[in-house]
PDB file of C-alpha atoms in Angstrom:
ATOM      1  CA  MET L   1       0.074  -0.140   0.165  1.00  0.00           C
ATOM      2  CA  SER L   2       1.793   3.447  -0.910  1.00  0.00           C
ATOM      3  CA  PRO L   3       1.828   6.245   1.408  1.00  0.00           C
ATOM      4  CA  GLY L   4      -1.129   8.420   1.176  1.00  0.00           C
ATOM      5  CA  GLU L   5      -3.635   5.318   0.598  1.00  0.00           C
ATOM      6  CA  LEU L   6      -3.984   4.510   4.343  1.00  0.00           C
ATOM      7  CA  VAL L   7      -6.716   6.656   5.226  1.00  0.00           C
ATOM      8  CA  ARG L   8      -9.029   7.593   2.526  1.00  0.00           C
ATOM      9  CA  PRO L   9     -12.902   7.835   2.151  1.00  0.00           C
ATOM     10  CA  GLY L  10     -15.014   5.393   3.670  1.00  0.00           C
ATOM     11  CA  PRO L  11     -18.002   3.891   1.240  1.00  0.00           C
ATOM     12  CA  ASP L  12     -20.166   5.705   3.359  1.00  0.00           C
ATOM     13  CA  ALA L  13     -21.010   9.461   3.412  1.00  0.00           C
ATOM     14  CA  GLY L  14     -19.133  11.196   5.210  1.00  0.00           C
ATOM     15  CA  THR L  15     -16.724   8.686   6.795  1.00  0.00           C
ATOM     16  CA  THR L  16     -12.883   8.294   6.162  1.00  0.00           C
ATOM     17  CA  ASP L  17     -11.041   4.702   6.843  1.00  0.00           C
ATOM     18  CA  LEU L  18      -7.957   3.589   8.023  1.00  0.00           C
ATOM     19  CA  VAL L  19      -6.981   1.008   5.766  1.00  0.00           C
ATOM     20  CA  PHE L  20      -4.725  -1.520   6.674  1.00  0.00           C
ATOM     21  CA  ARG L  21      -6.061  -4.395   4.660  1.00  0.00           C
ATOM     22  CA  GLU L  22      -8.583  -4.418   1.394  1.00  0.00           C
ATOM     23  CA  LYS L  23     -12.274  -5.777   1.311  1.00  0.00           C
ATOM     24  CA  GLY L  24     -14.023  -6.996   3.875  1.00  0.00           C
ATOM     25  CA  GLY L  25     -17.217  -5.966   5.301  1.00  0.00           C
ATOM     26  CA  SER L  26     -20.267  -8.086   4.131  1.00  0.00           C
ATOM     27  CA  ASP L  27     -20.839 -11.672   3.884  1.00  0.00           C
ATOM     28  CA  GLY L  28     -19.782 -11.992   0.119  1.00  0.00           C
ATOM     29  CA  GLN L  29     -16.440 -10.522   1.170  1.00  0.00           C
ATOM     30  CA  ALA L  30     -16.027 -12.778   4.474  1.00  0.00           C
ATOM     31  CA  VAL L  31     -16.455 -15.885   1.884  1.00  0.00           C
ATOM     32  CA  LEU L  32     -13.565 -14.330  -0.236  1.00  0.00           C
ATOM     33  CA  ILE L  33     -11.338 -13.423   2.419  1.00  0.00           C
ATOM     34  CA  ALA L  34     -11.507 -17.234   3.892  1.00  0.00           C
ATOM     35  CA  LEU L  35     -10.813 -19.230   0.975  1.00  0.00           C
ATOM     36  CA  ALA L  36      -7.402 -17.110  -0.517  1.00  0.00           C
ATOM     37  CA  ALA L  37      -6.878 -17.532   3.517  1.00  0.00           C
ATOM     38  CA  VAL L  38      -7.142 -21.402   3.365  1.00  0.00           C
ATOM     39  CA  ALA L  39      -5.731 -22.123  -0.422  1.00  0.00           C
ATOM     40  CA  TRP L  40      -2.427 -22.535   0.752  1.00  0.00           C
ATOM     41  CA  VAL L  41      -3.185 -25.357   3.327  1.00  0.00           C
ATOM     42  CA  PRO L  42      -3.818 -28.659   0.509  1.00  0.00           C
ATOM     43  CA  ILE L  43      -0.409 -27.725  -1.200  1.00  0.00           C
ATOM     44  CA  LEU L  44       1.501 -27.339   2.095  1.00  0.00           C
ATOM     45  CA  PHE L  45      -0.181 -30.839   3.005  1.00  0.00           C
ATOM     46  CA  GLY L  46      -0.701 -32.464   0.117  1.00  0.00           C
ATOM     47  CA  GLY L  47       3.427 -31.853  -0.316  1.00  0.00           C
ATOM     48  CA  ALA L  48       3.827 -33.906   3.077  1.00  0.00           C
ATOM     49  CA  GLY L  49       1.146 -36.540   1.712  1.00  0.00           C
ATOM     50  CA  CYS L  50       4.163 -37.273  -1.091  1.00  0.00           C
ATOM     51  CA  MET L  51       6.831 -37.282   1.189  1.00  0.00           C
ATOM     52  CA  ILE L  52       4.422 -39.944   3.549  1.00  0.00           C
ATOM     53  CA  PHE L  53       4.056 -41.984   0.082  1.00  0.00           C
ATOM     54  CA  TRP L  54       7.812 -42.386  -1.223  1.00  0.00           C
ATOM     55  CA  LEU L  55       8.753 -43.312   2.518  1.00  0.00           C
ATOM     56  CA  MET L  56       6.263 -45.617   3.015  1.00  0.00           C
ATOM     57  CA  VAL L  57       7.610 -47.003  -0.290  1.00  0.00           C
ATOM     58  CA  GLY L  58      10.547 -46.927   0.252  1.00  0.00           C
ATOM     59  CA  PHE L  59      10.209 -48.883   3.131  1.00  0.00           C
ATOM     60  CA  GLY L  60       8.528 -51.694   1.334  1.00  0.00           C
ATOM     61  CA  ALA L  61       4.493 -50.698   1.400  1.00  0.00           C
ATOM     62  CA  GLY L  62       2.554 -51.476  -1.370  1.00  0.00           C
ATOM     63  CA  SER L  63       1.817 -48.146  -3.730  1.00  0.00           C
ATOM     64  CA  ALA L  64      -1.400 -48.406  -2.788  1.00  0.00           C
ATOM     65  CA  GLU L  65      -1.249 -48.568   0.266  1.00  0.00           C
ATOM     66  CA  ALA L  66       1.186 -45.586   0.202  1.00  0.00           C
ATOM     67  CA  LEU L  67      -1.341 -43.735  -1.581  1.00  0.00           C
ATOM     68  CA  SER L  68      -4.039 -44.611   0.821  1.00  0.00           C
ATOM     69  CA  VAL L  69      -2.506 -43.790   3.894  1.00  0.00           C
ATOM     70  CA  ALA L  70      -0.628 -40.547   2.478  1.00  0.00           C
ATOM     71  CA  GLY L  71      -4.112 -39.121   1.077  1.00  0.00           C
ATOM     72  CA  LEU L  72      -6.138 -39.576   3.803  1.00  0.00           C
ATOM     73  CA  SER L  73      -3.318 -38.588   5.915  1.00  0.00           C
ATOM     74  CA  ALA L  74      -3.079 -35.194   3.556  1.00  0.00           C
ATOM     75  CA  ALA L  75      -7.091 -34.467   3.870  1.00  0.00           C
ATOM     76  CA  ALA L  76      -7.281 -35.346   7.458  1.00  0.00           C
ATOM     77  CA  ALA L  77      -4.517 -32.300   8.428  1.00  0.00           C
ATOM     78  CA  SER L  78      -6.294 -30.184   5.710  1.00  0.00           C
ATOM     79  CA  LEU L  79      -9.270 -30.695   6.912  1.00  0.00           C
ATOM     80  CA  ILE L  80      -8.098 -29.577  10.665  1.00  0.00           C
ATOM     81  CA  THR L  81      -6.167 -26.760   9.735  1.00  0.00           C
ATOM     82  CA  CYS L  82      -8.810 -24.483   7.649  1.00  0.00           C
ATOM     83  CA  PRO L  83     -11.341 -23.823  10.099  1.00  0.00           C
ATOM     84  CA  PHE L  84      -8.293 -22.203  12.133  1.00  0.00           C
ATOM     85  CA  VAL L  85      -6.588 -20.383   9.382  1.00  0.00           C
ATOM     86  CA  ALA L  86      -9.879 -18.907   8.130  1.00  0.00           C
ATOM     87  CA  ALA L  87     -11.381 -17.574  11.450  1.00  0.00           C
ATOM     88  CA  LYS L  88      -7.859 -16.174  12.518  1.00  0.00           C
ATOM     89  CA  GLU L  89      -8.162 -14.182   8.814  1.00  0.00           C
ATOM     90  CA  LEU L  90     -11.558 -13.286   9.652  1.00  0.00           C
ATOM     91  CA  ARG L  91     -11.406 -12.245  13.143  1.00  0.00           C
ATOM     92  CA  ARG L  92      -8.283  -9.202  11.811  1.00  0.00           C
ATOM     93  CA  VAL L  93      -9.292  -5.838  11.582  1.00  0.00           C
ATOM     94  CA  ARG L  94      -8.745  -4.774   7.988  1.00  0.00           C
ATOM     95  CA  ARG L  95      -9.732  -0.788   8.437  1.00  0.00           C
ATOM     96  CA  VAL L  96     -10.937   1.458  10.785  1.00  0.00           C
ATOM     97  CA  ARG L  97     -13.958   3.667  10.209  1.00  0.00           C
ATOM     98  CA  PHE L  98     -14.481   7.001  11.175  1.00  0.00           C
ATOM     99  CA  ALA L  99     -17.345   9.174  10.992  1.00  0.00           C
ATOM    100  CA  PRO L 100     -18.391  12.407  10.388  1.00  0.00           C
ATOM    101  CA  THR L 101     -15.254  12.953   7.810  1.00  0.00           C
ATOM    102  CA  GLN L 102     -14.720  16.182  10.131  1.00  0.00           C
ATOM    103  CA  ALA L 103     -14.015  15.951  13.473  1.00  0.00           C
ATOM    104  CA  PRO L 104     -15.218  12.369  13.827  1.00  0.00           C
ATOM    105  CA  ALA L 105     -17.553  11.342  16.694  1.00  0.00           C
ATOM    106  CA  ARG L 106     -17.643   7.602  16.531  1.00  0.00           C
ATOM    107  CA  PHE L 107     -15.486   5.382  14.796  1.00  0.00           C
ATOM    108  CA  ARG L 108     -15.771   1.508  14.368  1.00  0.00           C
ATOM    109  CA  PHE L 109     -13.488  -1.641  13.283  1.00  0.00           C
ATOM    110  CA  VAL L 110     -14.526  -3.089   9.899  1.00  0.00           C
ATOM    111  CA  ARG L 111     -13.695  -7.278  10.135  1.00  0.00           C
ATOM    112  CA  ALA L 112     -13.834  -9.327   7.032  1.00  0.00           C
ATOM    113  CA  ARG L 113     -17.463 -10.289   7.578  1.00  0.00           C
ATOM    114  CA  ARG L 114     -19.527  -6.871   8.812  1.00  0.00           C
ATOM    115  CA  PRO L 115     -18.781  -3.868  10.286  1.00  0.00           C
ATOM    116  CA  GLY L 116     -18.280  -3.767  14.071  1.00  0.00           C
ATOM    117  CA  PRO L 117     -20.422  -1.399  16.477  1.00  0.00           C
ATOM    118  CA  TRP L 118     -20.244   2.389  16.736  1.00  0.00           C
ATOM    119  CA  LEU L 119     -18.108   3.416  19.374  1.00  0.00           C
ATOM    120  CA  PRO L 120     -17.907   7.007  20.870  1.00  0.00           C
ATOM    121  CA  ILE L 121     -14.890   9.045  19.757  1.00  0.00           C
ATOM    122  CA  ALA L 122     -14.367   9.457  23.666  1.00  0.00           C
ATOM    123  CA  ASP L 123     -13.306   6.172  24.358  1.00  0.00           C
ATOM    124  CA  LEU L 124     -10.743   5.870  21.726  1.00  0.00           C
ATOM    125  CA  ALA L 125      -7.574   6.980  23.945  1.00  0.00           C
ATOM    126  CA  ARG L 126      -4.922   7.434  21.414  1.00  0.00           C
ATOM    127  CA  ILE L 127      -3.830   5.478  18.234  1.00  0.00           C
ATOM    128  CA  LEU L 128       0.200   3.694  18.746  1.00  0.00           C
ATOM    129  CA  LEU L 129       2.358   3.679  15.510  1.00  0.00           C
ATOM    130  CA  HIS L 130       5.784   2.049  15.648  1.00  0.00           C
ATOM    131  CA  GLU L 131       8.063   1.534  13.219  1.00  0.00           C
ATOM    132  CA  THR L 132      10.958  -0.873  13.129  1.00  0.00           C
ATOM    133  CA  ILE L 133      14.237   0.376  10.732  1.00  0.00           C
ATOM    134  CA  ILE L 134      16.477  -2.555  10.219  1.00  0.00           C
ATOM    135  CA  GLU L 135      19.805  -1.258   8.975  1.00  0.00           C
ATOM    136  CA  THR L 136      23.345  -2.829   7.922  1.00  0.00           C
ATOM    137  CA  ASP L 137      26.547  -1.915   8.618  1.00  0.00           C
ATOM    138  CA  VAL L 138      28.517  -1.413   5.697  1.00  0.00           C
ATOM    139  CA  GLY L 139      31.806   0.377   6.433  1.00  0.00           C
ATOM    140  CA  GLY L 140      30.807   1.942   9.419  1.00  0.00           C
ATOM    141  CA  ASP L 141      27.815   3.863   7.846  1.00  0.00           C
ATOM    142  CA  PRO L 142      24.615   2.114   9.347  1.00  0.00           C
ATOM    143  CA  ARG L 143      22.297   1.653   5.787  1.00  0.00           C
ATOM    144  CA  PRO L 144      18.334   1.079   5.662  1.00  0.00           C
ATOM    145  CA  ALA L 145      17.906  -3.128   4.782  1.00  0.00           C
ATOM    146  CA  GLY L 146      14.011  -2.977   5.733  1.00  0.00           C
ATOM    147  CA  GLY L 147      11.724  -2.788   8.314  1.00  0.00           C
ATOM    148  CA  MET L 148       8.179  -3.031   9.834  1.00  0.00           C
ATOM    149  CA  VAL L 149       5.152  -1.507  11.037  1.00  0.00           C
ATOM    150  CA  SER L 150       2.638  -1.617  13.446  1.00  0.00           C
ATOM    151  CA  VAL L 151       0.027  -0.008  14.533  1.00  0.00           C
ATOM    152  CA  ALA L 152      -2.302  -0.128  17.999  1.00  0.00           C
ATOM    153  CA  ILE L 153      -5.378   1.273  18.953  1.00  0.00           C
ATOM    154  CA  VAL L 154      -5.681   1.794  22.680  1.00  0.00           C
ATOM    155  CA  ILE L 155      -9.442   2.025  23.803  1.00  0.00           C
ATOM    156  CA  GLY L 156     -10.278   3.118  27.301  1.00  0.00           C
ATOM    157  CA  ASP L 157      -7.453   2.976  29.833  1.00  0.00           C
ATOM    158  CA  ASP L 158      -6.116  -0.422  29.088  1.00  0.00           C
ATOM    159  CA  HIS L 159      -8.040  -1.936  26.332  1.00  0.00           C
ATOM    160  CA  VAL L 160      -5.052  -2.581  23.587  1.00  0.00           C
ATOM    161  CA  VAL L 161      -6.399  -3.342  19.473  1.00  0.00           C
ATOM    162  CA  HIS L 162      -3.505  -4.850  17.652  1.00  0.00           C
ATOM    163  CA  VAL L 163      -5.031  -3.789  13.795  1.00  0.00           C
ATOM    164  CA  TYR L 164      -1.913  -4.450  12.287  1.00  0.00           C
ATOM    165  CA  SER L 165       1.948  -5.662  11.879  1.00  0.00           C
ATOM    166  CA  GLY L 166       3.422  -5.872   8.587  1.00  0.00           C
ATOM    167  CA  PRO L 167       6.359  -5.245   6.271  1.00  0.00           C
ATOM    168  CA  GLU L 168       7.341  -1.127   6.260  1.00  0.00           C
ATOM    169  CA  SER L 169       5.223  -0.717   3.175  1.00  0.00           C
ATOM    170  CA  PRO L 170       2.841   1.963   5.053  1.00  0.00           C
ATOM    171  CA  ASP L 171       4.133   5.247   5.386  1.00  0.00           C
ATOM    172  CA  ALA L 172       4.594   5.731   9.494  1.00  0.00           C
ATOM    173  CA  ARG L 173       4.821   9.208   9.186  1.00  0.00           C
ATOM    174  CA  GLN L 174       2.397   9.870   6.672  1.00  0.00           C
ATOM    175  CA  MET L 175       0.210   7.710   8.249  1.00  0.00           C
ATOM    176  CA  LYS L 176       0.834   9.827  11.645  1.00  0.00           C
ATOM    177  CA  GLN L 177       0.416  13.328   9.603  1.00  0.00           C
ATOM    178  CA  ASP L 178      -2.758  11.688   8.085  1.00  0.00           C
ATOM    179  CA  LEU L 179      -4.607  10.700  11.502  1.00  0.00           C
ATOM    180  CA  ASP L 180      -3.214  14.079  13.099  1.00  0.00           C
ATOM    181  CA  ALA L 181      -5.095  15.750  10.417  1.00  0.00           C
ATOM    182  CA  LEU L 182      -8.279  13.629  10.899  1.00  0.00           C
ATOM    183  CA  LEU L 183      -8.217  13.162  14.851  1.00  0.00           C
ATOM    184  CA  SER L 184      -6.164  16.423  16.590  1.00  0.00           C
ATOM    185  CA  GLY L 185      -9.613  18.230  16.587  1.00  0.00           C
ATOM    186  CA  VAL L 186     -11.187  15.747  18.342  1.00  0.00           C
ATOM    187  CA  GLY L 187      -8.363  15.546  21.386  1.00  0.00           C
ATOM    188  CA  VAL L 188      -6.894  11.770  19.902  1.00  0.00           C
ATOM    189  CA  PRO L 189      -2.963  11.668  20.174  1.00  0.00           C
ATOM    190  CA  VAL L 190      -1.202   9.871  17.562  1.00  0.00           C
ATOM    191  CA  VAL L 191       1.924   8.377  18.689  1.00  0.00           C
ATOM    192  CA  LEU L 192       4.715   7.331  16.675  1.00  0.00           C
ATOM    193  CA  GLU L 193       7.690   5.579  18.119  1.00  0.00           C
ATOM    194  CA  THR L 194      10.469   4.278  16.098  1.00  0.00           C
ATOM    195  CA  SER L 195      13.189   1.675  16.902  1.00  0.00           C
ATOM    196  CA  HIS L 196      16.295   1.555  15.260  1.00  0.00           C
ATOM    197  CA  VAL L 197      18.305  -1.985  14.365  1.00  0.00           C
ATOM    198  CA  ARG L 198      21.591  -2.274  13.850  1.00  0.00           C
ATOM    199  CA  LEU L 199      22.862  -5.554  12.413  1.00  0.00           C
ATOM    200  CA  PRO L 200      26.581  -5.568  12.020  1.00  0.00           C
ATOM    201  CA  LYS L 201      28.983  -6.751   8.843  1.00  0.00           C
ATOM    202  CA  PRO L 202      29.095 -10.894   9.343  1.00  0.00           C
ATOM    203  CA  PRO L 203      32.663 -11.946  10.291  1.00  0.00           C
ATOM    204  CA  ALA L 204      34.753 -12.848   7.049  1.00  0.00           C
ATOM    205  CA  SER L 205      35.355 -16.640   8.753  1.00  0.00           C
ATOM    206  CA  PRO L 206      33.727 -18.525  10.747  1.00  0.00           C
ATOM    207  CA  SER L 207      35.052 -18.470  14.129  1.00  0.00           C
ATOM    208  CA  ARG L 208      37.158 -21.597  15.810  1.00  0.00           C
ATOM    209  CA  SER L 209      34.137 -22.595  17.809  1.00  0.00           C
ATOM    210  CA  GLY L 210      32.402 -23.015  14.941  1.00  0.00           C
ATOM    211  CA  SER L 211      29.330 -20.517  14.764  1.00  0.00           C
ATOM    212  CA  ALA L 212      28.649 -16.796  14.372  1.00  0.00           C
ATOM    213  CA  HIS L 213      28.193 -14.168  17.155  1.00  0.00           C
ATOM    214  CA  VAL L 214      25.301 -11.816  15.337  1.00  0.00           C
ATOM    215  CA  ALA L 215      24.482  -8.726  17.312  1.00  0.00           C
ATOM    216  CA  ALA L 216      22.116  -6.388  17.161  1.00  0.00           C
ATOM    217  CA  ILE L 217      21.806  -2.429  18.601  1.00  0.00           C
ATOM    218  CA  VAL L 218      18.549  -1.251  19.468  1.00  0.00           C
ATOM    219  CA  THR L 219      17.654   2.424  19.858  1.00  0.00           C
ATOM    220  CA  ASN L 220      14.432   4.054  20.614  1.00  0.00           C
ATOM    221  CA  VAL L 221      13.382   7.201  19.840  1.00  0.00           C
ATOM    222  CA  ASN L 222       9.617   8.162  20.850  1.00  0.00           C
ATOM    223  CA  SER L 223       7.419  10.885  19.041  1.00  0.00           C
ATOM    224  CA  GLY L 224       4.283  12.163  20.311  1.00  0.00           C
ATOM    225  CA  GLY L 225       4.022  10.331  24.087  1.00  0.00           C
ATOM    226  CA  ALA L 226       4.005   7.083  25.303  1.00  0.00           C
ATOM    227  CA  GLY L 227       4.927   4.215  23.738  1.00  0.00           C
ATOM    228  CA  PRO L 228       3.116   0.811  23.586  1.00  0.00           C
ATOM    229  CA  GLY L 229       5.264  -0.389  26.938  1.00  0.00           C
ATOM    230  CA  ASN L 230       2.965   2.166  28.681  1.00  0.00           C
ATOM    231  CA  ALA L 231      -0.142   0.901  26.911  1.00  0.00           C
ATOM    232  CA  GLY L 232      -1.150  -1.358  29.794  1.00  0.00           C
ATOM    233  CA  GLY L 233      -3.461  -4.892  28.940  1.00  0.00           C
ATOM    234  CA  SER L 234      -3.507  -6.305  25.301  1.00  0.00           C
ATOM    235  CA  THR L 235      -5.815  -8.283  23.543  1.00  0.00           C
ATOM    236  CA  GLY L 236      -6.216  -9.228  19.426  1.00  0.00           C
ATOM    237  CA  GLY L 237      -9.341  -7.941  19.410  1.00  0.00           C
ATOM    238  CA  ALA L 238     -12.028  -5.333  20.163  1.00  0.00           C
TER     239      ALA L 238
END
């Protein structure tokens, strides 16, 4: 998702969405999202079934017997795993919706199936953005090599809803600016915390013990207030 697309007009008039994942918000979208989430499961266990088949054949089992055992094992594992994978994906927050557009008075979480109930904006204590920048040591100078971004919504005193964590595709600073513009008028702070993780250049040759020691230097820079460590309790959903 490119910068500037994270905060956008919602599908309903007078709403603004903070978007983390596309689609969602209806039964039809939920079916598509669930199917996409479990598509890899039969492939994974199908590969494991092939390994079982060849191992059984290698140990002297007949082809028909090996195929039956491998097929049943892969099918059973897929049937057990798919509901858990689908349920986890359906519970994820896909966007946070605010209304009205100017000086929002309420907000709600939109998951795969349907939007949740509207909550008063007074319940929204703050939004926490955490940006981790991974740097490599090149000739003594740190060079960006990647990163991660996580977003948490703090409701009340200690209820934290983790709504996004993934590669640094969202621009955290742009997101903070957009959210400040949207929420500063109603007194909701947006906190940005940045961590720098520096990975030193690997040694040219392994140590005598045969293992290489990898160190990381982590420094924190806070912007806008207290970080997630002061947010209190934590939960994965609203």
